[in-house]
Coordinates of C-alpha atoms and ligand atoms in Angstrom, one line a residue:
X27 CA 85.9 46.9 47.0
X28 CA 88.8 48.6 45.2
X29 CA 88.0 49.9 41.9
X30 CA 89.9 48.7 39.1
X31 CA 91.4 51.2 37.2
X32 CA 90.7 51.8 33.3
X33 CA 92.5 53.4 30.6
X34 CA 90.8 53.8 26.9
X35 CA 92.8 55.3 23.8
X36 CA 90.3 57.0 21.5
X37 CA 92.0 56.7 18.2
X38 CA 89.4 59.7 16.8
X39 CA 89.2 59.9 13.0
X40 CA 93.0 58.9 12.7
X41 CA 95.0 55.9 11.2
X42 CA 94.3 53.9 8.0
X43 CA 93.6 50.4 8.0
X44 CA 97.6 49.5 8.0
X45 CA 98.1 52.1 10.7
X46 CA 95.4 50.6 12.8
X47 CA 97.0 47.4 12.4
X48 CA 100.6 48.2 13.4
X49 CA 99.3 50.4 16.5
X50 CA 96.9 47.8 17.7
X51 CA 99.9 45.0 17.6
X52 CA 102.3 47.6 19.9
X53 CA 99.5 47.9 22.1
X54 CA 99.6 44.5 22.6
X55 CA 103.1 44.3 22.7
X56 CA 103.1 46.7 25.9
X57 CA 99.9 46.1 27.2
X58 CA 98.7 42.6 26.1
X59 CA 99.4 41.1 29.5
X60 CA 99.0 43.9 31.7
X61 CA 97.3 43.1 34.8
X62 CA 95.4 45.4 37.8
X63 CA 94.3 47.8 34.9
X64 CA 91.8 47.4 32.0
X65 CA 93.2 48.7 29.0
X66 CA 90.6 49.5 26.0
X67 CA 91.4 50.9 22.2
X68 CA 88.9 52.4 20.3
X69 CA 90.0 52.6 16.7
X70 CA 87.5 54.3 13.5
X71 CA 84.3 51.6 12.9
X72 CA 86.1 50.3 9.7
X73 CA 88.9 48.8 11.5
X74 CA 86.9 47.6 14.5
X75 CA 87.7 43.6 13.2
X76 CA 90.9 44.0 12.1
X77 CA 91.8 45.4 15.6
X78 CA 89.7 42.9 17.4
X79 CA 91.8 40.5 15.9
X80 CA 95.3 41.7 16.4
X81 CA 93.7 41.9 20.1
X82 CA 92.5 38.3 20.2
X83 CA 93.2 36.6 23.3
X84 CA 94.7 39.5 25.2
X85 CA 94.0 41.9 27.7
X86 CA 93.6 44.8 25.9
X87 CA 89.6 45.2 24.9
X88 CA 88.1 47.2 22.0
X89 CA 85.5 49.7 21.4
X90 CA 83.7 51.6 19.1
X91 CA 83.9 55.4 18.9
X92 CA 79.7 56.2 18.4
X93 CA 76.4 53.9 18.2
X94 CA 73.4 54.6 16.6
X95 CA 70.2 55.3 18.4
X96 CA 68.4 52.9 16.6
X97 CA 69.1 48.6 16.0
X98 CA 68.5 48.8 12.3
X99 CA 67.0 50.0 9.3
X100 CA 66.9 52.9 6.8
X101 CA 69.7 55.4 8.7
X102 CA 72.3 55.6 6.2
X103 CA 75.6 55.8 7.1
X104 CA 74.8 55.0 10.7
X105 CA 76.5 51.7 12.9
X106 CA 74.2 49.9 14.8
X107 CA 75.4 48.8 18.4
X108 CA 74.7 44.4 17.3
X109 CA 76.9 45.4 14.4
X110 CA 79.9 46.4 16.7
X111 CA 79.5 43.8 19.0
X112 CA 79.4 41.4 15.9
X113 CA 82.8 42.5 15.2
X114 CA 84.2 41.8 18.7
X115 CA 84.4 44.8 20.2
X116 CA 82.9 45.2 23.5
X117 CA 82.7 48.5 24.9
X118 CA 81.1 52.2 22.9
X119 CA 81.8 55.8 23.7
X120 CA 78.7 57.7 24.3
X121 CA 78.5 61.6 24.4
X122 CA 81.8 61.8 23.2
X123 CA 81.9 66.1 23.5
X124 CA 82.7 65.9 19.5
X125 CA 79.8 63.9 19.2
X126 CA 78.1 66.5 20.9
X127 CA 79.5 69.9 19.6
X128 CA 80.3 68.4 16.2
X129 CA 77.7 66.4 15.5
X130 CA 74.6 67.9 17.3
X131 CA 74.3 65.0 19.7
X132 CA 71.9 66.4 21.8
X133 CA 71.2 65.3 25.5
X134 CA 67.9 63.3 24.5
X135 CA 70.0 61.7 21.7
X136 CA 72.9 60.4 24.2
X137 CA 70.2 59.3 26.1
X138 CA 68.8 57.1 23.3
X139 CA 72.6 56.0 22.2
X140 CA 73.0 54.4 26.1
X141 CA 69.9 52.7 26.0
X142 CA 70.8 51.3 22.4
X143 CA 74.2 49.9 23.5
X144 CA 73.2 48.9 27.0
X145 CA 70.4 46.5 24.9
X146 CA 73.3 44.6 23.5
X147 CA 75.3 44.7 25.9
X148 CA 77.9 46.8 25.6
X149 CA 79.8 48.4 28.0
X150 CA 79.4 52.2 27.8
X151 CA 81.8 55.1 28.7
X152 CA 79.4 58.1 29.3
X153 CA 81.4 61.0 28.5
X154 CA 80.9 64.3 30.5
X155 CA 82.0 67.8 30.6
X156 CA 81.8 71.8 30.6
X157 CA 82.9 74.3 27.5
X158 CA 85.2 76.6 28.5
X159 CA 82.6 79.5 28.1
X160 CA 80.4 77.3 30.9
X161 CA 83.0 77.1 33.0
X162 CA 83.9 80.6 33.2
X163 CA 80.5 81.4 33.5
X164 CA 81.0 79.3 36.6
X165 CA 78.2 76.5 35.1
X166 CA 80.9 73.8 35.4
X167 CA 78.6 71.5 38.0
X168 CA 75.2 72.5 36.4
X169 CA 76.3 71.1 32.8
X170 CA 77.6 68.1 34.1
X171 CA 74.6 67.2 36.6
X172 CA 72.2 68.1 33.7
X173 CA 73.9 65.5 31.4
X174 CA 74.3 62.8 33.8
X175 CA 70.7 63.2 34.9
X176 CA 69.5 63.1 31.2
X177 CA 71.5 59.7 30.8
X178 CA 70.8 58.6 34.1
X179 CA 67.7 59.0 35.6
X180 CA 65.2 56.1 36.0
X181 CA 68.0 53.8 34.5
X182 CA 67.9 50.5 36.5
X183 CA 71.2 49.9 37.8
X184 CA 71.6 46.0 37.0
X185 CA 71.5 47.3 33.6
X186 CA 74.3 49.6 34.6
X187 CA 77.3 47.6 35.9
X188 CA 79.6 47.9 33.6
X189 CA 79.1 51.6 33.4
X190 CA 82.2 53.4 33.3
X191 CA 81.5 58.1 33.3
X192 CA 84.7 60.0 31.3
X193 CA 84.8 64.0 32.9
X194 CA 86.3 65.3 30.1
X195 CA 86.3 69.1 30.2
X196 CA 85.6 70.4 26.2
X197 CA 89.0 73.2 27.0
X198 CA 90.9 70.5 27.9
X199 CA 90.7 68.2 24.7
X200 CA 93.2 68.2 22.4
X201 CA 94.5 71.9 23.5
X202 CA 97.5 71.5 25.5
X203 CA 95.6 72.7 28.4
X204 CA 95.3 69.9 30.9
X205 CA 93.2 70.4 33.9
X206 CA 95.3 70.1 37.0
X207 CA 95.0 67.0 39.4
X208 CA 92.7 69.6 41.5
X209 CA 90.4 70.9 38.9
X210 CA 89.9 67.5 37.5
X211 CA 89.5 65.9 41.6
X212 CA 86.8 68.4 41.9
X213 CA 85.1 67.8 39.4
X214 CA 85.1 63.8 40.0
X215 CA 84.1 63.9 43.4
X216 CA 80.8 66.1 42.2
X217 CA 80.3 63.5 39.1
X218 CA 80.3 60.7 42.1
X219 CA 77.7 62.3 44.3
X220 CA 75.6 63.2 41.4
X221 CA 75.6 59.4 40.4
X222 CA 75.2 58.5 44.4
X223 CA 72.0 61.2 44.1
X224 CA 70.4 59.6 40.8
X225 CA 71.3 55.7 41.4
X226 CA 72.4 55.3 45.4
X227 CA 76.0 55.5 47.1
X228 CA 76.6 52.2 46.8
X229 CA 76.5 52.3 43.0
X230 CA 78.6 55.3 43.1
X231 CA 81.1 53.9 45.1
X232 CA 81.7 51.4 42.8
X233 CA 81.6 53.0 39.1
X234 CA 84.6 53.8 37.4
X235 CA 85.2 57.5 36.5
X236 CA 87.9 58.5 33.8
X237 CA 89.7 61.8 33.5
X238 CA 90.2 63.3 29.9
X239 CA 92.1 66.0 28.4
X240 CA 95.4 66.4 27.1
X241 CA 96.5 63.5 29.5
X242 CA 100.4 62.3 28.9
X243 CA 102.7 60.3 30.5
X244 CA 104.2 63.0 32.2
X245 CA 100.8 64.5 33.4
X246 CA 99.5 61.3 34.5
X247 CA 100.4 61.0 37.9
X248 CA 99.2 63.8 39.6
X249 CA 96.0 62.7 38.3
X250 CA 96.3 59.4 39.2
X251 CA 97.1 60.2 42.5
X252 CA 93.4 61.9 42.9
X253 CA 90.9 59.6 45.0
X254 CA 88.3 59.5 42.3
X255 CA 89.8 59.1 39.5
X256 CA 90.1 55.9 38.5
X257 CA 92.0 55.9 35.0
X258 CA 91.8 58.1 31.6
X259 CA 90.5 58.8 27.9
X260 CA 93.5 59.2 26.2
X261 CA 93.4 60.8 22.2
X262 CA 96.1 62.1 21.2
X263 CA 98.3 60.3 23.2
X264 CA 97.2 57.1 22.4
X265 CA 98.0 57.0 19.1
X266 CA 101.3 56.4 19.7
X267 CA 101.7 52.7 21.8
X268 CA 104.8 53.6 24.2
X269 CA 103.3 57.0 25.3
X270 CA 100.0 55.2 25.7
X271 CA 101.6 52.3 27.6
X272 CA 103.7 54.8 29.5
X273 CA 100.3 56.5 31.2
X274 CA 99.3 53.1 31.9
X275 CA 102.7 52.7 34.1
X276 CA 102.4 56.2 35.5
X277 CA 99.9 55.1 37.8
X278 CA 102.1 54.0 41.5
X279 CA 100.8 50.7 42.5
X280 CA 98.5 50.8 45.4
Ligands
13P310 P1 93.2 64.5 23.9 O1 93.8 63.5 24.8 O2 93.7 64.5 22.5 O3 93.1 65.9 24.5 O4 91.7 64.0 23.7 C1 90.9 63.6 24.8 C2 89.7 63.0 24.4 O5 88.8 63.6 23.8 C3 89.5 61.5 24.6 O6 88.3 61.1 24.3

């Protein structure tokens, strides 16, 4: 079974609620039909309903940026995965690498975030990936096994399906500096027998794996090009809808 590719735009900590708006309806302008690739936004939690419904009835899905580890209570400030699906939105980053290197978001708490959106049922991106002092220290494939076995391990995978892994390489983001379609490829292929190892080849075979870094529309198709790698996170360039659409279109038809 061919994968079907997946592209996500994470808006970040960008765009006001008008912004949002206006960015959301080009988006759907471009992308609202689009078929043989599923397309997600991920706007800031405040404008997770207006966004939803701009997006009403389309292709295009929405997600939330971060979910809290726990379903409710006393955690002030903190967004509880029923409250974004409440709003519409369908899918949650997890272990976003600012999450991680910003926030503190340790591997036990990504861990905890999965399980808390996986209970809902929302579709989670697990997102993956080395500093740039790791990699030169040549810990590149020990950093990412470590936190997809932390995430992973003894997770059933019926729970699991709509799982989608984002290699996204902490140099990489929002520098300039995109990993070339080799570096990324490499990288890929290890993040699929590393899954293949914790949850069977069959279940590797099938999940979705998303490049991200600096991707543009006219980096996009070397990358595309690689065997497994199935589509992109996209910041910076998705906040602006024809550059967005344009990565979309970059892939060549198979
Ligand atoms: P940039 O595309 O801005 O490098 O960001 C990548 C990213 O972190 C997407 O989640």
């Amino acid at each position: 079974m061919p994968r079907t590719p997946i592209v996500g735009g994470n808006w970040k900590m960008n765009t006001d609620l008008a912004q949002a708006g206006t960015l959301a309806a080009e988006v759907r302008h471009r992308l609202g039909s689009q078929r043989g690739c599923d397309v997600v936004v991920f706007p800031p939690f405040p404008f997770l309903r207006p966004v939803t419904e701009r997006l009403d009835g389309c292709r295009v899905e929405v997600g939330a940026q971060d979910v809290a580890t726990e379903a409710k209570g006393a955690f002030t400030g903190a967004v509880a995965g029923a409250m974004i699906a409440s709003c519409g939105a369908s899918w949650v980053l997890i272990g976003h690498s600012e999450r991680r290197s910003v926030f503190g978001d340790s591997d036990a708490v990504v861990a905890k975030k999965l399980s808390a959106a996986l209970a809902v049922g929302l579709k989670p991106v697990l997102c993956v990936g080395e500093s740039r002092s790791e990699r030169e220290a040549g810990q590149t494939f020990a950093v990412v096994r470590r936190q997809l076995e932390s995430a992973l391990a003894g997770l059933a995978t019926d729970t699991l399906r709509a799982l989608v892994i984002a290699y996204e390489p902490v140099w990489a983001i929002g520098t300039g500096l995109v990993a070339t379609p080799a570096q990324a490829q490499e990288v890929h292929a290890f993040v699929r027998g590393t899954v293949a190892d914790l949850l069977g080849r069959a279940f590797a075979d099938a999940v979705r794996l998303q490049y991200g870094g600096s991707v543009k529309a006219d980096n996009a198709a070397g990358l595309w090009a690689q065997p497994d790698i199935d589509g992109f996170l996209v910041g910076g360039a998705s906040l602006e809808a024809e550059g967005f659409a344009a990565i979309v279109r970059a892939r060549r038809a198979d």
